Short mmCIF file of C-alpha atoms in Angstrom, two decimals:
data_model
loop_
_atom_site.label_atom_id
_atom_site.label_comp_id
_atom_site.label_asym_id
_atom_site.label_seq_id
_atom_site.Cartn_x
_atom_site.Cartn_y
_atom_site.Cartn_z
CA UNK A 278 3.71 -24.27 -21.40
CA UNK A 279 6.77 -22.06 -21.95
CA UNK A 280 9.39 -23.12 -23.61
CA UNK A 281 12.92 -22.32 -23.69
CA UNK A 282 15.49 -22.67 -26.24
CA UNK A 283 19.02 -23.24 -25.67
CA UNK A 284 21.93 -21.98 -27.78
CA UNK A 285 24.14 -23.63 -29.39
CA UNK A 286 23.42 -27.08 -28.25
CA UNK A 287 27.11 -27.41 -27.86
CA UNK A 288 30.20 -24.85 -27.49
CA UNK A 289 33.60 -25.66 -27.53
CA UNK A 290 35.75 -23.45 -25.68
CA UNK A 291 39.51 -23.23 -24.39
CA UNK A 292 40.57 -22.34 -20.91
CA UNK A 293 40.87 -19.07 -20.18
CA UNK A 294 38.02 -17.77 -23.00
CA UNK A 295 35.04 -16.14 -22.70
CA UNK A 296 31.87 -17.95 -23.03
CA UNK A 297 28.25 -16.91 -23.89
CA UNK A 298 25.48 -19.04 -23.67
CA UNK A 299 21.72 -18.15 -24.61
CA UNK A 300 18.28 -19.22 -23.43
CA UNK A 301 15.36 -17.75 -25.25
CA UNK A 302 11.86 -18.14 -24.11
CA UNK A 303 8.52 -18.82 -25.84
CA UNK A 304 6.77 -15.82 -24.27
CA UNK A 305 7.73 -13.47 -21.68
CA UNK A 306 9.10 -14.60 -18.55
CA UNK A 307 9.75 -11.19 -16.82
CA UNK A 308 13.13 -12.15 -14.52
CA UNK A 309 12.03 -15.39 -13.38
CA UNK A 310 14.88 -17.30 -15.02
CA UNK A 311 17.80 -19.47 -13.34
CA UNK A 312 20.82 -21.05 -14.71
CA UNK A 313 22.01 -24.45 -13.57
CA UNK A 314 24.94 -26.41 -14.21
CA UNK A 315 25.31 -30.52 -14.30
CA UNK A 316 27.82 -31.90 -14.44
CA UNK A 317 28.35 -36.49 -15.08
CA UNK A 318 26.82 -37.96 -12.42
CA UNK A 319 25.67 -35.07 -10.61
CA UNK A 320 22.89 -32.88 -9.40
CA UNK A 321 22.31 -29.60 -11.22
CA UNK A 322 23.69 -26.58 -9.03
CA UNK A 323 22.52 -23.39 -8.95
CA UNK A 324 24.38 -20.76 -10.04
CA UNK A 325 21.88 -17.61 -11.06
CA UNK A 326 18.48 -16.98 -9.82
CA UNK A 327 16.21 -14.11 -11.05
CA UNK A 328 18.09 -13.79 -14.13
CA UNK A 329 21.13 -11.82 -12.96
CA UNK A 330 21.40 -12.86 -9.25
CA UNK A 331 24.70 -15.30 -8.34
CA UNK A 332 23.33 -18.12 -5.80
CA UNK A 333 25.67 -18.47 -2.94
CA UNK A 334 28.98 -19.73 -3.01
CA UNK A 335 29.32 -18.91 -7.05
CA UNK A 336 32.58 -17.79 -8.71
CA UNK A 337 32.39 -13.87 -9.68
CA UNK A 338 33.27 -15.18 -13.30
CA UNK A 339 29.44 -16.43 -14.12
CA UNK A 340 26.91 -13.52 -14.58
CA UNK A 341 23.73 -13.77 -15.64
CA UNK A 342 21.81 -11.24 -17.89
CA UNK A 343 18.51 -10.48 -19.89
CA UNK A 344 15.11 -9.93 -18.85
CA UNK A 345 11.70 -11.11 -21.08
CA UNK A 346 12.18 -13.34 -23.58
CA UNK A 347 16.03 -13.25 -24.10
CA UNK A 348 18.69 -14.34 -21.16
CA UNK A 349 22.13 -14.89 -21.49
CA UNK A 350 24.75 -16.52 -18.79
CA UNK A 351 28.41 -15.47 -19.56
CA UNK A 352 31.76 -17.45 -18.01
CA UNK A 353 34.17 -14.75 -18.28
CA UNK A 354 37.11 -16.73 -18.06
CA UNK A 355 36.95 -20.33 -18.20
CA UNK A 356 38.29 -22.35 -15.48
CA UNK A 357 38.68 -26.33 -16.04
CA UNK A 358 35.84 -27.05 -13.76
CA UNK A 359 33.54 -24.86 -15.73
CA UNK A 360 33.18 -27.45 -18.81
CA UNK A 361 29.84 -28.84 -17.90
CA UNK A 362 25.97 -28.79 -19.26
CA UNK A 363 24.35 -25.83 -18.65
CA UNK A 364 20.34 -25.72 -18.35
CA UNK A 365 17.96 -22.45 -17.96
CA UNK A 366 14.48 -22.92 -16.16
CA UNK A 367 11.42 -20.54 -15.71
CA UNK A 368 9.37 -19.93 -12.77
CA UNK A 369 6.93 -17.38 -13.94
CA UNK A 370 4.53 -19.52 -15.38
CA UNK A 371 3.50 -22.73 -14.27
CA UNK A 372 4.63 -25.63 -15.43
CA UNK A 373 8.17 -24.89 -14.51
CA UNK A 374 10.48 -25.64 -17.23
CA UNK A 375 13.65 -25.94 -18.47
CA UNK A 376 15.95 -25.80 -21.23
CA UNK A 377 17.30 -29.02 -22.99
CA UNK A 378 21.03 -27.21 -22.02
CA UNK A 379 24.08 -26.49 -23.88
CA UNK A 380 27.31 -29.00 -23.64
CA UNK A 381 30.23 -26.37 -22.83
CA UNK A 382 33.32 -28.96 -23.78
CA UNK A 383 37.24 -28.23 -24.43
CA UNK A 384 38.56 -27.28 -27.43
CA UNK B 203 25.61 -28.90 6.24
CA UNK B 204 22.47 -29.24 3.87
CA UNK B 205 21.90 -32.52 3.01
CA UNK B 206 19.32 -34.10 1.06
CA UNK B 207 18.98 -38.08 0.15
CA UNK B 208 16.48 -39.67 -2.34
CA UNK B 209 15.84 -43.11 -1.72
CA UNK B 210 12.88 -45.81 -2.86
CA UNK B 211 13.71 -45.85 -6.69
CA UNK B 212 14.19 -49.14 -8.35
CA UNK B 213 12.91 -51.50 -10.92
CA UNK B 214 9.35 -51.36 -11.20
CA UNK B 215 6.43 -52.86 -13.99
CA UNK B 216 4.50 -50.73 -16.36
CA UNK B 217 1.00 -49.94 -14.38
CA UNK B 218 3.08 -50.58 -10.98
CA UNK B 219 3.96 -48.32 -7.88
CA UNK B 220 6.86 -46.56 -5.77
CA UNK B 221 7.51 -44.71 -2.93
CA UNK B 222 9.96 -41.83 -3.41
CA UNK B 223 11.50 -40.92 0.28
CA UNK B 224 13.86 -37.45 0.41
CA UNK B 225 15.34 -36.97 4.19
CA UNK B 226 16.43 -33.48 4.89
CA UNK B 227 19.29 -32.60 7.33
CA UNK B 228 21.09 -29.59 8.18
CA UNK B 229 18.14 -26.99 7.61
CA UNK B 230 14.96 -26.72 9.12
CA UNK B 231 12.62 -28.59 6.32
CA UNK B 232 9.64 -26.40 7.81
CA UNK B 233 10.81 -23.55 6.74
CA UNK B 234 10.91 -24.52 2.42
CA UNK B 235 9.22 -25.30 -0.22
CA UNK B 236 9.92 -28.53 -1.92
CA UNK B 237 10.33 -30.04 -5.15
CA UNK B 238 10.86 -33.23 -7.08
CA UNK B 239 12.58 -32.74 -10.57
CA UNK B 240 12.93 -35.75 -12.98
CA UNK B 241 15.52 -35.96 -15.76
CA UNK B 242 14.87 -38.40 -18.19
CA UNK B 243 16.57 -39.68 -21.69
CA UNK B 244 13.74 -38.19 -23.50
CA UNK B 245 12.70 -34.87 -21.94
CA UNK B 246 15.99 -33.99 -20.33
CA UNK B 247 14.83 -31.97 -17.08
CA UNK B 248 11.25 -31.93 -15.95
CA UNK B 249 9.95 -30.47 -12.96
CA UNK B 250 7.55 -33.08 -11.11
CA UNK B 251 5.84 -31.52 -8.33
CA UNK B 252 5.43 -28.63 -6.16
CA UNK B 253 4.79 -28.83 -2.05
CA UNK B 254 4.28 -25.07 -0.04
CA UNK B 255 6.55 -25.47 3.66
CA UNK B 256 3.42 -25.92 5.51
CA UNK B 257 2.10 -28.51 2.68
CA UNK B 258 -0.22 -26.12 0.87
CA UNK B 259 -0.21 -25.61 -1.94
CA UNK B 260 0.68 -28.57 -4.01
CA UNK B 261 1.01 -28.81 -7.75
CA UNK B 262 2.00 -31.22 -10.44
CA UNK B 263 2.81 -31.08 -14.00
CA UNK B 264 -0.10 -32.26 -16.10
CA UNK B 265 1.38 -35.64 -16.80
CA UNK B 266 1.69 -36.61 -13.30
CA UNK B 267 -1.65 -35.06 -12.00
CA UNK B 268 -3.79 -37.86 -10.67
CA UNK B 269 -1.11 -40.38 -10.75
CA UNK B 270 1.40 -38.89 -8.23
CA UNK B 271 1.38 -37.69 -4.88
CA UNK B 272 3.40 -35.47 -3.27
CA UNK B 273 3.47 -34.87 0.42
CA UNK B 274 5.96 -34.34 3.56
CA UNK B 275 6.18 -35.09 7.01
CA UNK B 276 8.56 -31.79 8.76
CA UNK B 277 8.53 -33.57 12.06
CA UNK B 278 10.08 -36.28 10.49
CA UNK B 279 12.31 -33.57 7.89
CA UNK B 280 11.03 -36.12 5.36
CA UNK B 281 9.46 -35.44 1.69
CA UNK B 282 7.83 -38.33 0.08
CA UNK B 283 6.66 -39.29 -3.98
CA UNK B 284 4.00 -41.27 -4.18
CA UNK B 285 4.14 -42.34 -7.86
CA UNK B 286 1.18 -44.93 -8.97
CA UNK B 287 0.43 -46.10 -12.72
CA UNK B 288 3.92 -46.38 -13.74
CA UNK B 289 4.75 -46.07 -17.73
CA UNK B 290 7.70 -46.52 -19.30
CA UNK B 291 8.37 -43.03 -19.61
CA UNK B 292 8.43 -42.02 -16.77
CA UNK B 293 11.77 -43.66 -16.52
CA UNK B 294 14.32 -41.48 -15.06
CA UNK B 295 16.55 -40.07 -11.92
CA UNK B 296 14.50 -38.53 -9.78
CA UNK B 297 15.88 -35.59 -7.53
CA UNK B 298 14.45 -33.77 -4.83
CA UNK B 299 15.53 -30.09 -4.53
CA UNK B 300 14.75 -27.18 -2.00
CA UNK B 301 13.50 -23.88 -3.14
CA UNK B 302 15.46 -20.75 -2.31
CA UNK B 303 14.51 -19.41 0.85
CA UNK B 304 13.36 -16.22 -1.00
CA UNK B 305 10.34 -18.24 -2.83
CA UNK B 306 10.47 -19.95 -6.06
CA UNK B 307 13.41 -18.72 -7.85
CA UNK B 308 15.52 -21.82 -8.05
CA UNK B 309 16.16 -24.69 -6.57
CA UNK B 310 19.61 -24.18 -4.14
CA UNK B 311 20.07 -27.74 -2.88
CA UNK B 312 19.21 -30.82 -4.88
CA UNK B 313 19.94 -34.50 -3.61
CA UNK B 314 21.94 -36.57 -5.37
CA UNK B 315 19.03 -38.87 -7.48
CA UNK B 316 17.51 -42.22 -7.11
CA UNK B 317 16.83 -44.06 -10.61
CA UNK B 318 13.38 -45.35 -11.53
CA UNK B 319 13.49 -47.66 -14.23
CA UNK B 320 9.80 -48.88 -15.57
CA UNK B 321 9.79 -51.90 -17.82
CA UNK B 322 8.56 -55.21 -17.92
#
């Protein structure tokens, strides 16, 4: 089973700042990687498929890069609504996994 | 408007059963794969099980194989959990979520959860 390390478990960020969150995988993963974000008392939403792809309806400020073993979602300028948990899954290999997700929360 | 909406969760024994129910709206159910993701306090997110839009092929993660069954009724724009042998771990909201049109590279729509809680 792949797995996939999140980093850092937690970042605290102000409005307006640029944040950089990591997901690192066991073993290759080619660009079968997705970002979600959850926030309390919600479903995950999607907001990258494919590693760099923005799922429909998502703000231009969230891009996703990184292909292999070494992805990275950036925020480019963070918006009140943005400070929320953040997971990364796989779908290359089965079992699908994901990430235990990174806590973005206001400085 | 895509909807999805878990329901059948609930209290349930150790070694005891439930039936998951997801009913789809909005999008043709016949035309997606399906999923059930778990998230639990002690493995975070976990995906469950895998059903193809026809309902082949089907796959679980190894800890569910032979104890749940996934399986879905398009007529009805229903997908269903069977989950038998309960344990305490498998505690946990569990979410059905739709597969992006373009094949499994995420999962676009989620509902919003129904809680299992196993303990005695």
């Amino acid at each position: 089973e792949i797995v996939l390390t999140q980093s850092p478990a937690t970042l605290s960020l102000s409005p307006g700042e640029r944040a950089t969150l990591s997901c690192r995988a066991s073993q290759s993963v080619s660009s079968s990687l997705a970002w979600y974000q959850q926030k309390p008392g919600q479903a995950p939403r999607l907001l990258i498929y494919d590693a760099s792809n923005r799922a429909t309806g998502i703000p231009a400020r969230f891009s996703g890069s990184g292909s292999g073993t070494d992805f990275t979602l950036t925020i480019s300028s963070l918006e009140p609504e943005d400070f929320a948990v953040y997971y990364c899954q796989q779908r290359s290999n089965w079992p699908s996994t994901f990430g235990r997700g990174t806590r973005l929360e206001i400085k | 408007e895509v909807q999805l909406v878990e329901s059948g969760g609930g209290l349930v024994q150790p070694g005891g059963s439930l039936r998951l129910s997801c009913a789809a709206s909005g999008f043709p159910l016949s035309s997606y794969q399906m999923n059930w993701v778990r998230q639990t306090p002690g493995k975070g997110l976990e995906w469950v099980s895998y059903i193809g839009a026809s309902g082949t092929p089907i796959s679980y993660a190894d800890s569910m194989k032979g104890r749940f069954t996934i399986s879905r009724d398009n007529a009805e724009n229903s997908l269903y959990l069977q989950m038998n042998s309960l344990r305490a771990e498998d505690t946990g909201v569990y979410y059905c979520a739709r597969d992006l049109v373009a094949g499994a590279k995420g999962f676009d729509y989620w509902g919003q959860g129904t809680l299992v809680t196993v303990s005695s």
